[in-house]
Short mmCIF file of C-alpha atoms in Angstrom, two decimals:
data_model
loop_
_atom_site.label_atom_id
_atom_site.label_comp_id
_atom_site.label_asym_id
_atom_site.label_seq_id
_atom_site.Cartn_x
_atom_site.Cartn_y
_atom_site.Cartn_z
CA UNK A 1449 204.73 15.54 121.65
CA UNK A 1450 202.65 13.93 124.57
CA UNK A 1451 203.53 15.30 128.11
CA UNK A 1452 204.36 11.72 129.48
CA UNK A 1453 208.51 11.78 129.95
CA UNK A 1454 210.90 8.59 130.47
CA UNK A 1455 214.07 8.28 132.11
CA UNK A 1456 216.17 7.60 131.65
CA UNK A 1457 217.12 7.80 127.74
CA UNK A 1458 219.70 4.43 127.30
CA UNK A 1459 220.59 2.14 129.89
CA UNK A 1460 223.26 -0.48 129.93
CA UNK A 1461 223.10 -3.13 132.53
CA UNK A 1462 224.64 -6.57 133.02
CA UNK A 1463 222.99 -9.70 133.53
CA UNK A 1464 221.64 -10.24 137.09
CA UNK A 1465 221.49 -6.35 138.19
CA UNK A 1466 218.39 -4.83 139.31
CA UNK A 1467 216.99 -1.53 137.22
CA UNK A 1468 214.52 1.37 138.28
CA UNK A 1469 213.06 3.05 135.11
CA UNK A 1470 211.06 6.06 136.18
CA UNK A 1471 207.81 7.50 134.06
CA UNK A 1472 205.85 10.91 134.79
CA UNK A 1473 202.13 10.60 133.68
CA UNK A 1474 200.74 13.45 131.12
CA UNK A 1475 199.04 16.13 133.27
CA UNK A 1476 195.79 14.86 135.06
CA UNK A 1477 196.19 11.38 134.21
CA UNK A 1478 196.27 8.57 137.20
CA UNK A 1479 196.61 5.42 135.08
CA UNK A 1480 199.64 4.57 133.69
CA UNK A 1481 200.09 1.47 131.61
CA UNK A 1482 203.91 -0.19 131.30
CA UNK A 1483 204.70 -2.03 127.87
CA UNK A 1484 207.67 -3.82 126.92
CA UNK A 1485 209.00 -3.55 123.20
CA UNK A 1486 211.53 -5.81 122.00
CA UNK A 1487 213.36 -4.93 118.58
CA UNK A 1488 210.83 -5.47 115.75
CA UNK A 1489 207.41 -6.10 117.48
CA UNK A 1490 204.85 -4.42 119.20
CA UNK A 1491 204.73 -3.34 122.65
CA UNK A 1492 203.82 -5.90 125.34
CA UNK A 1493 201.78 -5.14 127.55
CA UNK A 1494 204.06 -5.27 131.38
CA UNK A 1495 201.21 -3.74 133.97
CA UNK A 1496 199.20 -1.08 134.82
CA UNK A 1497 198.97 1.17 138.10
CA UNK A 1498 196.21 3.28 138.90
CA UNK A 1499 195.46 5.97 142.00
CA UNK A 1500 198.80 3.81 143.27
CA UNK A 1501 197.66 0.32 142.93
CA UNK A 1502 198.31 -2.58 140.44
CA UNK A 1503 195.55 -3.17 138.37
CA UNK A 1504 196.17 -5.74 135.77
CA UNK A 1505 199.55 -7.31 134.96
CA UNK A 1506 200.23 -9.34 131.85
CA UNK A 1507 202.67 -12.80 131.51
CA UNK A 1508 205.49 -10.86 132.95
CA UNK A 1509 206.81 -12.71 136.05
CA UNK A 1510 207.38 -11.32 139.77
CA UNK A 1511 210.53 -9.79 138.97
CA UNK A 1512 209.18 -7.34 137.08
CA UNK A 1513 207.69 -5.16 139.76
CA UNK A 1514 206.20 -1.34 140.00
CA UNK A 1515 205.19 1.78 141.75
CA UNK A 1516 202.94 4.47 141.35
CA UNK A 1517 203.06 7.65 143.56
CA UNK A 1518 200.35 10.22 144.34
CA UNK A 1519 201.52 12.10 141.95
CA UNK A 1520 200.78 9.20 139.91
CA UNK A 1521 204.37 9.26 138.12
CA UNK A 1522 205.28 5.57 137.99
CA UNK A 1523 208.58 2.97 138.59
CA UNK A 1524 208.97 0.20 136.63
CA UNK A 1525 211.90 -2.34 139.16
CA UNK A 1526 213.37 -5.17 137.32
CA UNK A 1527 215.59 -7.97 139.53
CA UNK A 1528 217.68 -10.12 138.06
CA UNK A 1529 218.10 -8.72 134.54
CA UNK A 1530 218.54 -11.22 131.63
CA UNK A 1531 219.87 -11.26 128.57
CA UNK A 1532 216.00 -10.70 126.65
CA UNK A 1533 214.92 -7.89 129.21
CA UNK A 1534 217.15 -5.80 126.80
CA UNK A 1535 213.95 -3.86 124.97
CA UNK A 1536 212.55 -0.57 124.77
CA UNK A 1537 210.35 -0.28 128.32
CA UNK A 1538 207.41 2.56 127.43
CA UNK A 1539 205.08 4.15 129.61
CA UNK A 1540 201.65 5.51 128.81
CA UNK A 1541 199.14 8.18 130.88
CA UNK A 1542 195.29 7.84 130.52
CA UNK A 1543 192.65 9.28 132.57
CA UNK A 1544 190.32 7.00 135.35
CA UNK A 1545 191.44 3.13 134.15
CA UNK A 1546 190.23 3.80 130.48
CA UNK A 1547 193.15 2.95 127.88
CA UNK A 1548 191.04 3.71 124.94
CA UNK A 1549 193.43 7.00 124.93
CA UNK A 1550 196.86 6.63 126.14
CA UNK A 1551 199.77 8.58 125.36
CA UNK A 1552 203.13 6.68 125.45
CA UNK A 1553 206.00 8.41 126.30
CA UNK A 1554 209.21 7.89 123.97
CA UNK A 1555 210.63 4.99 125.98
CA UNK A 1556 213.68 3.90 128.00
CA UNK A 1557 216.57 1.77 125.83
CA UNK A 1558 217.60 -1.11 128.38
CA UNK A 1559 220.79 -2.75 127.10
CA UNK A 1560 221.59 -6.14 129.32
CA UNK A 1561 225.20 -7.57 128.98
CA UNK B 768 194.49 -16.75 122.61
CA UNK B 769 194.41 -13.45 121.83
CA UNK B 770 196.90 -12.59 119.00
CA UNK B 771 197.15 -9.69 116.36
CA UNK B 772 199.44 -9.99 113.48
CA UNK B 773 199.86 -8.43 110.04
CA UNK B 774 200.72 -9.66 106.38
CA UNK B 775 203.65 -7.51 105.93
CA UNK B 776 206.45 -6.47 107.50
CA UNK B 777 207.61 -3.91 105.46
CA UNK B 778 205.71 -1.60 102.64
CA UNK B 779 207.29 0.71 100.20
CA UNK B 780 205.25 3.58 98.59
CA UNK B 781 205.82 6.24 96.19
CA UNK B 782 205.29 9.36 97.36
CA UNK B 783 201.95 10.53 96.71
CA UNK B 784 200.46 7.11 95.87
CA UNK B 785 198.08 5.59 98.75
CA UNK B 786 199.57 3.17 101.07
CA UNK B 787 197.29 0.16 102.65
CA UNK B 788 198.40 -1.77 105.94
CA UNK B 789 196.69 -4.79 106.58
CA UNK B 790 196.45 -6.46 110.03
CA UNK B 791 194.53 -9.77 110.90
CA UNK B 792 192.99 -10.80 114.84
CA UNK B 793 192.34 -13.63 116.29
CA UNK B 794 190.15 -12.76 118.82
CA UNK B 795 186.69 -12.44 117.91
CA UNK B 796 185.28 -11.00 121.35
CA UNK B 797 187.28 -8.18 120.54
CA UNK B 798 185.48 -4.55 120.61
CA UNK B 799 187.83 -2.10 119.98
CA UNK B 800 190.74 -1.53 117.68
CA UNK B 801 193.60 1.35 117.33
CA UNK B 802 196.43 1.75 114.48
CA UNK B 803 199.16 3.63 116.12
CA UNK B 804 202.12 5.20 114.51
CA UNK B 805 205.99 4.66 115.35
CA UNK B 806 208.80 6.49 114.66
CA UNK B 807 212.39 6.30 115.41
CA UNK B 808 213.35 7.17 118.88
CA UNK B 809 209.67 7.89 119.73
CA UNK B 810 206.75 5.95 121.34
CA UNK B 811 204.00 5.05 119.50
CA UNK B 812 201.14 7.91 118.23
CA UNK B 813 197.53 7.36 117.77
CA UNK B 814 196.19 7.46 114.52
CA UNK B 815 192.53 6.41 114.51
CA UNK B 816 190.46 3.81 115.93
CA UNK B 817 187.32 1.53 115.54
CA UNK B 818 184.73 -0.33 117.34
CA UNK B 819 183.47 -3.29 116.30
CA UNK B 820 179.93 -2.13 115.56
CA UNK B 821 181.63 0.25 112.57
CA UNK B 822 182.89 -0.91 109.55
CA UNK B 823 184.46 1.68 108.21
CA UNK B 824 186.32 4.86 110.03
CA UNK B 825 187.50 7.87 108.07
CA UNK B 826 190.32 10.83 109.24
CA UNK B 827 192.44 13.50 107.91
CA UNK B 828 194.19 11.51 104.81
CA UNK B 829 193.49 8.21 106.93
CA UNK B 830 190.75 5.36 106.76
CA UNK B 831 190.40 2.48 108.77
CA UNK B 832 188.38 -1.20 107.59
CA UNK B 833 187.47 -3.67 109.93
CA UNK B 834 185.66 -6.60 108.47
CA UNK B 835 184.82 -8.88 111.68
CA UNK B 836 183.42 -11.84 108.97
CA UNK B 837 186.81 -12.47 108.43
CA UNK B 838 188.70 -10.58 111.34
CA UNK B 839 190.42 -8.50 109.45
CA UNK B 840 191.63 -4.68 109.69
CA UNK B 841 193.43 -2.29 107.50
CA UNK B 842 194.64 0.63 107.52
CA UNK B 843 194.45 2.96 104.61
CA UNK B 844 196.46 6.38 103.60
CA UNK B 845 195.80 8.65 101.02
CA UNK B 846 198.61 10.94 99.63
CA UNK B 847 201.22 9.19 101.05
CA UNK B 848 204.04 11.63 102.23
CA UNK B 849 207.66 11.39 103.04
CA UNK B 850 206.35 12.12 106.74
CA UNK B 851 204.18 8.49 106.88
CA UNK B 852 207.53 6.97 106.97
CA UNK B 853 207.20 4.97 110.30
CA UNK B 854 206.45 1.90 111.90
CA UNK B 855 202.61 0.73 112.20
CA UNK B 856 201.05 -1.16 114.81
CA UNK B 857 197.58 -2.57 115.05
CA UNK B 858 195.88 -2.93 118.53
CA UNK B 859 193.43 -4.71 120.06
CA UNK B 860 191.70 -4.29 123.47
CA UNK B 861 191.66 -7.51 124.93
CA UNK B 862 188.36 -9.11 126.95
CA UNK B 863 188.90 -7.71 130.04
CA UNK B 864 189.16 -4.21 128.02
CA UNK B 865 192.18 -3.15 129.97
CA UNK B 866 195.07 -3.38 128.24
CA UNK B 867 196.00 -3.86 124.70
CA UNK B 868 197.47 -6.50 122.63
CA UNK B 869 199.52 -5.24 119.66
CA UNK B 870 200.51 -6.56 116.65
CA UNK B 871 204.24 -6.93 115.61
CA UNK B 872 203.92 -3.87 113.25
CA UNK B 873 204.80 -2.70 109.59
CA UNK B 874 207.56 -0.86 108.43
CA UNK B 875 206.11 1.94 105.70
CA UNK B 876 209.23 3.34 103.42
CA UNK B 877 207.81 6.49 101.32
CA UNK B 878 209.52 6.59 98.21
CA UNK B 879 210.53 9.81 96.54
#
């Protein structure tokens, strides 16, 4: 097990509600890196925060927005939920930018009705 | 663009045979590669990794091929055991080496 947690488990939302999934980084790691992964593929890559500042973003648009703290646990904020936001959201901790080794965390389930 | 995919999308082994996942990239600027691991309810676990001036990588029961003429990658394991069952992705840093860019995975069934 990797000491990056998720929460929460499972959410269920409905189409045009706003969600706040929350990450905490593995200890002494200051980047983390947000992914998306719909059922059956591979992760996409959301953004990335690190020492509390955005630092790459893929083709995600503006409503998917983020957070990192000084304790550099991370918030991933999504407006205006759709239908295809429903995916598994994961997190992952690395030390100073380099993703070369990240730990993902086991993932949120967002359901959007 | 940048894409990673693979041949398969599922494999089924006997137990105890060896098991090879095969993954093909598009991007030829790409330097550094990762097979990661998935199982149920879990995020995904690094296996082993490559850079792009190795051709071959070896680990505990695991090997990893990357043949840039061709930009191709694979993924080999030896001894395959009940406890390979999982999901595997192959990853690719992408030019700005900050994120990665995963393919959509293979689904490895060990067979008693």
């Amino acid at each position: 097990e990797t000491g990056v947690t998720q929460s929460p488990t499972h959410l269920i939302k409905t189409r045009g509600q706003q969600v706040t999934l929350r990450c905490s980084s593995q200890s002494g790691h200051n980047t983390v890196s947000w992914y998306q992964q719909a059922l059956g593929q591979g992760p996409q890559f959301i953004f990335q925060y690190y020492r509390e500042e955005e630092n790459g973003r893929g083709n995600f648009p503006p409503r998917f927005s983020g957070l990192q703290f000084p304790n550099y646990s991370s918030e991933l904020n999504v407006n205006a939920l759709e239908l295809d936001d429903s995916a598994l959201y994961l997190c992952a901790s690395s030390e100073e930018l380099t993703t070369d080794t990240q730990y993902f965390g086991p993932g949120t389930r967002l359901t959007v009705l | 663009g940048e894409s990673v995919g693979l041949h398969l999308p599922t494999l089924s082994v006997q137990e105890g045979d060896n098991s090879i996942i095969n993954c093909a990239y598009s991007n030829s600027a790409s330097d550094y590669f990762i097979w990661y691991k998935q199982e149920s309810g879990k995020g995904p676990q690094f296996i082993i990794d490559i850079r792009s001036n190795m051709d071959k990588r070896q680990g505990q029961r695991v090997t990893v091929l990357l043949n840039k003429t061709v930009k191709h990658l694979s993924l080999q394991i030896a001894a395959t055991q009940p406890g390979d069952s999982a999901v595997y992705f192959c990853a690719e840093k992408d030019n700005y080496g900050q994120n990665f860019v995963f393919g959509p995975g293979t689904r490895l069934s060990v067979l008693p």
